[in-house]
Coordinates of C-alpha atoms in Angstrom, one line a residue:
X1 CA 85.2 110.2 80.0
X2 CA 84.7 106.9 78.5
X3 CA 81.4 105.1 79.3
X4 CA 79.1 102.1 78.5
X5 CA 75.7 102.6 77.6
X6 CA 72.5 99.8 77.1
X7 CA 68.9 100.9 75.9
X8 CA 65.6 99.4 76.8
X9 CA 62.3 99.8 74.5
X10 CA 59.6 99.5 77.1
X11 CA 57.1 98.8 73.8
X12 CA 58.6 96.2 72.4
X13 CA 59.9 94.7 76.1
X14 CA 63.3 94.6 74.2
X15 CA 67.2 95.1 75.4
X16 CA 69.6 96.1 73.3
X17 CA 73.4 97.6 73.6
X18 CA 75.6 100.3 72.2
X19 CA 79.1 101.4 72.8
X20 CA 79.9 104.8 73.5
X21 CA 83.0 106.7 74.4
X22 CA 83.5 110.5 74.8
X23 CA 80.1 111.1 73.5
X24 CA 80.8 109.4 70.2
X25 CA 79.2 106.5 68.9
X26 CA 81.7 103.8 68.6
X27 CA 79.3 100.9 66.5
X28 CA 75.8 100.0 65.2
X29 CA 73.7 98.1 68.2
X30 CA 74.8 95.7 68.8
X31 CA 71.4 93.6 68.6
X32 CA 68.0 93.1 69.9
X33 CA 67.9 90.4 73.0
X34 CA 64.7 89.3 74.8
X35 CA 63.5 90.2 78.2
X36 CA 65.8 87.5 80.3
X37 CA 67.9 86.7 78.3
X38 CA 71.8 88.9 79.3
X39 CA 73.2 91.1 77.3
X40 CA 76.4 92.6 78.0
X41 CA 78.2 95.3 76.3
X42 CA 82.2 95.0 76.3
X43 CA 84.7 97.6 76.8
X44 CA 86.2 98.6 73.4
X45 CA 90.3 98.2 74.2
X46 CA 91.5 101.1 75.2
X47 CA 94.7 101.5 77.7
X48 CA 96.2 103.6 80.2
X49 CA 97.8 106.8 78.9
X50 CA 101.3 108.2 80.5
X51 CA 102.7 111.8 80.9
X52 CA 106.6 112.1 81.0
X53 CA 108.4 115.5 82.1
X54 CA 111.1 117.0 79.5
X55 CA 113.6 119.1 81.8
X56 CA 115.5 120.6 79.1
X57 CA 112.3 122.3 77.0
X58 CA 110.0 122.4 79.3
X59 CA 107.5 120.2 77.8
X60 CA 104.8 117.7 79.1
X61 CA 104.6 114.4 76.2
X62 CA 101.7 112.2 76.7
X63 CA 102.4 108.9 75.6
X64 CA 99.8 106.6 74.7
X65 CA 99.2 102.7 75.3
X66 CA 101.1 101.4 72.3
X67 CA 103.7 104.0 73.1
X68 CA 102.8 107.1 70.8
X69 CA 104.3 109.9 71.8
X70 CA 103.0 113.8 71.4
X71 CA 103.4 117.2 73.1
X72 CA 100.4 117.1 76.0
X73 CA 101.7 121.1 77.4
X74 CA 104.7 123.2 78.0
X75 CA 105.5 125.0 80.9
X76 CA 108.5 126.6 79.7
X77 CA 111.4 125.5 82.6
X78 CA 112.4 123.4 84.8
X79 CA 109.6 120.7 85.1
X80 CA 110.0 117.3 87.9
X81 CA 107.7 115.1 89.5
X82 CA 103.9 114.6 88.3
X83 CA 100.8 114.0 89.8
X84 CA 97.2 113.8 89.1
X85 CA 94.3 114.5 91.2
X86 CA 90.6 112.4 90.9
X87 CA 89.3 115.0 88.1
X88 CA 92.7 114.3 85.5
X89 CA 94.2 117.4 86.2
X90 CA 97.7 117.4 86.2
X91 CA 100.2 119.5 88.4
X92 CA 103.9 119.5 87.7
X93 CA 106.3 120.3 90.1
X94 CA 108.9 122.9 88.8
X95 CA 112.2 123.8 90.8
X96 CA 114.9 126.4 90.2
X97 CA 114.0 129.8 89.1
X98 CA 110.3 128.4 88.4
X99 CA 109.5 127.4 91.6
X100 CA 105.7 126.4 91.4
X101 CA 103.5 124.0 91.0
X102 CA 101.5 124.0 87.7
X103 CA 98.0 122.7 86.9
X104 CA 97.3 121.2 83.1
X105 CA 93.6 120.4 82.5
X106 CA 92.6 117.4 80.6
X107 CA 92.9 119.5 77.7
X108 CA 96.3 121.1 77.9
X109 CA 95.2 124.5 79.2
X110 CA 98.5 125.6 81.6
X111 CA 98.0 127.8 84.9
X112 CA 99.5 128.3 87.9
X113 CA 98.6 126.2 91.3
X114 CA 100.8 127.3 93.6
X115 CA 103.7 129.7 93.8
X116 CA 106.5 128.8 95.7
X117 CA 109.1 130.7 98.0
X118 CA 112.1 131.2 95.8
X119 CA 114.8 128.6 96.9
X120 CA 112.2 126.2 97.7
X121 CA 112.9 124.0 94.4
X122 CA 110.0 121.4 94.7
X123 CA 111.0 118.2 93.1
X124 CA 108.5 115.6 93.6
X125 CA 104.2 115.7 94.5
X126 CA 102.2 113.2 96.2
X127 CA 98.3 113.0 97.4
X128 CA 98.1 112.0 100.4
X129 CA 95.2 109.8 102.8
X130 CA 93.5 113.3 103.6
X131 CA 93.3 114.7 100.0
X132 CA 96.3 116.9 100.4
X133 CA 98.9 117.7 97.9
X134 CA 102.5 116.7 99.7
X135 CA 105.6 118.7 98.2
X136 CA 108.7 117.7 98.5
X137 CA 111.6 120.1 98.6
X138 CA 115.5 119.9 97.5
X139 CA 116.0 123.6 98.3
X140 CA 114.0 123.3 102.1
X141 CA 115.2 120.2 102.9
X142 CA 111.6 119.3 103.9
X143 CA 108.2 117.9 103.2
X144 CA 105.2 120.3 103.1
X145 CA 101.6 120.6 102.5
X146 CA 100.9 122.5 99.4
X147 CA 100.0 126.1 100.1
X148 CA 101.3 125.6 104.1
X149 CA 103.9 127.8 105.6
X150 CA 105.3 125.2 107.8
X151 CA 106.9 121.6 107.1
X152 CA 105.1 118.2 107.4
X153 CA 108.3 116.5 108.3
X154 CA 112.1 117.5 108.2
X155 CA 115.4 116.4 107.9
X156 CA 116.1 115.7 104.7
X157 CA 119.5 116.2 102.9
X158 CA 117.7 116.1 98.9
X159 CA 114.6 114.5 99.0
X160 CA 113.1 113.4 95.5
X161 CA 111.0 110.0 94.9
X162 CA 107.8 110.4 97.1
X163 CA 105.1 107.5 97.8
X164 CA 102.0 107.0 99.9
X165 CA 101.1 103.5 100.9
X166 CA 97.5 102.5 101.9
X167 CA 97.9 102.9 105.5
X168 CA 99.6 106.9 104.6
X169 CA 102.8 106.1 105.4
X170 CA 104.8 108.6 103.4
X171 CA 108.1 106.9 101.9
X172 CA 110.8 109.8 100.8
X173 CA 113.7 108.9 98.8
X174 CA 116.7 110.9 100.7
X175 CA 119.4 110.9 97.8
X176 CA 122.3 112.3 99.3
X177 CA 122.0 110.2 102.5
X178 CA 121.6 107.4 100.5
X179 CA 118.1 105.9 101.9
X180 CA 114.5 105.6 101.8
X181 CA 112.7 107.2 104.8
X182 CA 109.3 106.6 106.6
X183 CA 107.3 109.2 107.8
X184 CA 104.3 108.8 109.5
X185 CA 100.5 111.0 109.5
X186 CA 101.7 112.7 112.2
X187 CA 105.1 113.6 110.7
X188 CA 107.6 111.8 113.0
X189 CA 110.0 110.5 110.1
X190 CA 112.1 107.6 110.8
X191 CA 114.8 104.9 108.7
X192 CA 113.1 102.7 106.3
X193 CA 116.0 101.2 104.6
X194 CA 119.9 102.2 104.3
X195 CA 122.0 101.7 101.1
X196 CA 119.7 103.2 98.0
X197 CA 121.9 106.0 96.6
X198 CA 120.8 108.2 93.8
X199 CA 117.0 107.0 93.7
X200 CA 114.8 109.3 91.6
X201 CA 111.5 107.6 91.7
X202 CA 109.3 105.6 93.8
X203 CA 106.2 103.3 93.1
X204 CA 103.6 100.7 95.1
X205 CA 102.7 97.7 93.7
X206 CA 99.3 95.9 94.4
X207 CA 100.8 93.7 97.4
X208 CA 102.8 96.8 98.6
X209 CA 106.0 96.0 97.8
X210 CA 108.2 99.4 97.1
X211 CA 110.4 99.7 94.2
X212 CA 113.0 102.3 93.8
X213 CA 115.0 103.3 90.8
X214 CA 119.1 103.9 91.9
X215 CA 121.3 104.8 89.0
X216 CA 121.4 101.3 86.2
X217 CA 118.7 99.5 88.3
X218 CA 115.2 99.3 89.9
X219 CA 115.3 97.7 93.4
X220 CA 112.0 95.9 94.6
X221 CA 112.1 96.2 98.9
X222 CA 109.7 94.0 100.3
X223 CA 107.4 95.3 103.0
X224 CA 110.0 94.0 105.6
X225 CA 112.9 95.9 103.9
X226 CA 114.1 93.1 101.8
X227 CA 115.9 94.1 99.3
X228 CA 116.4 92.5 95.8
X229 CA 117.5 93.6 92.1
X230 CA 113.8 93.6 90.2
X231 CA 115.1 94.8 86.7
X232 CA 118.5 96.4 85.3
X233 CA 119.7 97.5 82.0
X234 CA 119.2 101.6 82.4
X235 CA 121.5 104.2 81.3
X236 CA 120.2 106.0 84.7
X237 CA 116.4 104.9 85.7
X238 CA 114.9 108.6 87.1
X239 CA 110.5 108.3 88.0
X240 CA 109.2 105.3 87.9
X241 CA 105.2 104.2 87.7
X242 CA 102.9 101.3 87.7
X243 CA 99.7 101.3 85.1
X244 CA 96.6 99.3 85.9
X245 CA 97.5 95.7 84.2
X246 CA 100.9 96.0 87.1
X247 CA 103.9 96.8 84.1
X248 CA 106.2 99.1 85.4
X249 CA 107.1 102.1 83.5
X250 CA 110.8 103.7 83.9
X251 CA 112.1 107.0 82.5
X252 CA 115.5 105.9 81.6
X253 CA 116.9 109.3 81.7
X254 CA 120.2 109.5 80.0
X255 CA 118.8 107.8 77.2
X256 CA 116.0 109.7 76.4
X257 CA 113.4 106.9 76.7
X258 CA 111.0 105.4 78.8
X259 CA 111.1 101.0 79.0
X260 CA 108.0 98.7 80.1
X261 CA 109.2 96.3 82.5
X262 CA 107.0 93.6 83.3
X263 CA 106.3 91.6 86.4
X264 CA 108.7 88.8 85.3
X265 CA 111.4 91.7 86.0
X266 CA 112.1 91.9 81.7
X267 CA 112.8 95.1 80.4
X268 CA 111.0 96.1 77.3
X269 CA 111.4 99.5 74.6
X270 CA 108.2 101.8 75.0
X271 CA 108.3 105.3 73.6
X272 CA 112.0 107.2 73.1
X273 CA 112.7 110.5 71.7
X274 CA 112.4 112.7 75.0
X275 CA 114.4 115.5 76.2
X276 CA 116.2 115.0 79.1
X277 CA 112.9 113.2 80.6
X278 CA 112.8 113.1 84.6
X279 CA 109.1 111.8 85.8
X280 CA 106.6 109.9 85.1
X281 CA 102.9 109.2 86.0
X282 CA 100.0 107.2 84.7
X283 CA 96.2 108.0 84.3
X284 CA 94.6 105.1 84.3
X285 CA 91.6 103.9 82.1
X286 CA 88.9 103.6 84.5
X287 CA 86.0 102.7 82.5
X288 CA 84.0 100.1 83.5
X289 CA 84.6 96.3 81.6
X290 CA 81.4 95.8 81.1
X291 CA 77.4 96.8 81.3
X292 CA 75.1 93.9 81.0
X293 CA 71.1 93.7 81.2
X294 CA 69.5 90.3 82.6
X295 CA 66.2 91.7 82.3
X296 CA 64.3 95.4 82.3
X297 CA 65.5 97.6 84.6
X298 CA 68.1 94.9 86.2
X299 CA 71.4 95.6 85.6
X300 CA 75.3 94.3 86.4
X301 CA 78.3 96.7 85.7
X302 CA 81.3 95.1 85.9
X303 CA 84.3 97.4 86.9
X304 CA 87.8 98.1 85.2
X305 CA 89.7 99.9 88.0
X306 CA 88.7 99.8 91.2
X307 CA 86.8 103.2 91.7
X308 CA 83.6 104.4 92.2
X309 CA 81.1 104.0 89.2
X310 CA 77.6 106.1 88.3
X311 CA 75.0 104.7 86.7
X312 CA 72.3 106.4 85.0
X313 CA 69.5 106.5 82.5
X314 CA 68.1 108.9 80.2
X315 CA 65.3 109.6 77.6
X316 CA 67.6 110.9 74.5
X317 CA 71.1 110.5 75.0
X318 CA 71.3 113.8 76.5
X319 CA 69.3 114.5 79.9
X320 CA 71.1 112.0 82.2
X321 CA 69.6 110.9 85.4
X322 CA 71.5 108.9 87.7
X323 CA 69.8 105.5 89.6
X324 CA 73.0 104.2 91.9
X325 CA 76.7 104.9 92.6
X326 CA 78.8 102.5 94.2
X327 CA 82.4 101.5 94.5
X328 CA 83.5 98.3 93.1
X329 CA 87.2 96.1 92.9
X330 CA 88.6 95.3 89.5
X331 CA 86.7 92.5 88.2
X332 CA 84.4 92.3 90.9
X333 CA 80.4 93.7 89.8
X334 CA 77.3 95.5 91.8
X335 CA 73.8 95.3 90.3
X336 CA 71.1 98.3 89.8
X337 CA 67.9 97.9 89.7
X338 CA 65.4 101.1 87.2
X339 CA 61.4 100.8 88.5
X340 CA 60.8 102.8 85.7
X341 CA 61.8 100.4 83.1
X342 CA 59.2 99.5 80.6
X343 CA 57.1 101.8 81.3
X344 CA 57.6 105.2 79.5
X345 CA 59.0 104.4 75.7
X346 CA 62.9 103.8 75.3
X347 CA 65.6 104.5 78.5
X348 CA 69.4 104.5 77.6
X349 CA 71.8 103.5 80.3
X350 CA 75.3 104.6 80.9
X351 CA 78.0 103.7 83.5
X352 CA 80.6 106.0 83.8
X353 CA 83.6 106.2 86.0
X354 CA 83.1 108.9 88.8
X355 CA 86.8 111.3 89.7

């Protein structure tokens, strides 16, 4: 987990920074800054890191910001739609003969989640408002809960892309009936919008406007059910996902590859190589931006994902006490305040994102 970290030398009434991530020290101090005066200490760049599904070995690649790619896992068949929960596990959705849903750690290790009733062929996973796992199903026709024995909402002919909005209306690609459908918490599902054939993937951007991939193009469908050509070019555009700076990422399926398109609607090469890739998601850098000390004990952490945030403060780097947690927007800040600065030898500060 990547953090920030500050110090405070109660002695010499002194604040200074250092930059920490995964428990390794990432520079010297950065220097020595007297009592009132800020000091802030910067996010090192970093960047969201994305997890594509290879159908035709099995294998999970992890992709990194500047578009290096590596073998994350392999779950040996069949896998489709990704999804992670709050801690960075990952569960992959595998249909055919598989028919599960597998968990990945953040460190590869594979397990089973969920088995699956053979036929069920889950093709896509969503979390939805209440915390649950959402499966969708081309071999039930349905939309269920994972682990329940009875649909959330039917009628389906092949239902793949899958998306929660804010609100927790459910939006279901239906392929072979050619049309994105709402369903609401309770279930009842109804017509969103008529005319999208062969759409893979599904994603929300930050106004909640839809976008759906359908064979050579993305669409973008306004929250009305507007409909317009956002970006084109694709051999045959399968899952599709946004990362935190509001690119869109497209798993351009018959070519093996996976192409940034940015908000202007331009398409751009990422990471190629794949094997018959189907999905995609993203696991966002949610570090905070920035730590900064205007005085002992008075603090500002600035965030760099709108999450919740823990901040804390310890003796040695290694017994961690936490003084506030507290959700903050992108950009936006919160303040904590230590009444124990300056008065017991040096105090390290962290802030750390919080699954």
């Amino acid at each position: 987990m990547a953090e920030l970290d500050l110090s405070i030398n109660a002695a010499a009434r002194e604040v200074a920074t250092v930059k920490r991530m995964k428990n390794k020290t990432l520079g010297n101090w950065a220097g020595l800054m007297a009592v009132g005066v800020a000091c802030t200490t910067s996010a090192p760049a970093r960047g969201d890191t994305f997890f594509v599904s290879n159908y035709i070995d099995g294998t999970i690649s992890r992709i990194s910001a500047t578009g290096v790619k590596s073998t994350f896992a392999t779950v040996n068949r069949a896998p489709y739609g990704l999804v992670f929960d709050r801690a960075g596990n990952l569960f992959v959705a595998q249909a055919q003969a598989t028919n599960k849903i597998s968990l990945i750690t953040p460190g590869g290790s594979v397990s089973t989640y969920k088995s699956l009733a053979q036929g069920y062929d889950a093709t896509t996973l969503a979390y939805g408002p209440d915390g649950a796992m959402y499966v969708a199903s081309q071999g039930g026709f349905n939309i269920r809960k994972a682990g329940a024995t009875t649909a959330f909402a039917t009628g389906f002919t092949l239902p793949f892309g899958m998306v929660f909005d804010q609100d927790g209306t459910l939006y279901v690609a239906d392929q072979n009936n050619a049309r994105i459908s709402k369903v609401a918490r309770n279930g009842t599902v109804s017509l969103f919008l008529a005319g999208i054939s062969g759409c893979w993937g599904m994603a929300l951007d930050a106004s909640g406007n839809l976008y759906a991939s359908s064979g050579s193009v993305v669409y973008k469908i306004k929250t009305d059910g507007t409909k317009s050509v956002f970006a084109s070019g694709f051999s045959f555009a399968g899952g599709i996902a946004f990362d935190t700076s509001g690119d869109l990422y497209v798993v351009d399926q018959s070519a093996n590859s996976v192409k940034r398109v940015s908000p202007d609607g331009m398409v751009h090469a990422f990471a190629s190589g794949f094997n018959q890739p189907l999905y995609i998601a993203v696991l966002p850098d949610t570090a905070p931006s920035e730590l900064t000390a205007t005085a002992v004990g008075a603090f500002s952490v600035k965030g760099g994902l709108e999450q919740w945030y823990v901040v804390s403060w310890s003796p040695d780097f290694t017994n961690w006490t936490p003084l506030r947690t507290n959700r903050v927007a992108a950009g936006s800040s919160f303040t904590v305040s230590d009444s124990g600065a300056g008065f017991d030898g040096m105090r390290f500060y962290r802030a750390q994102a919080r699954p």
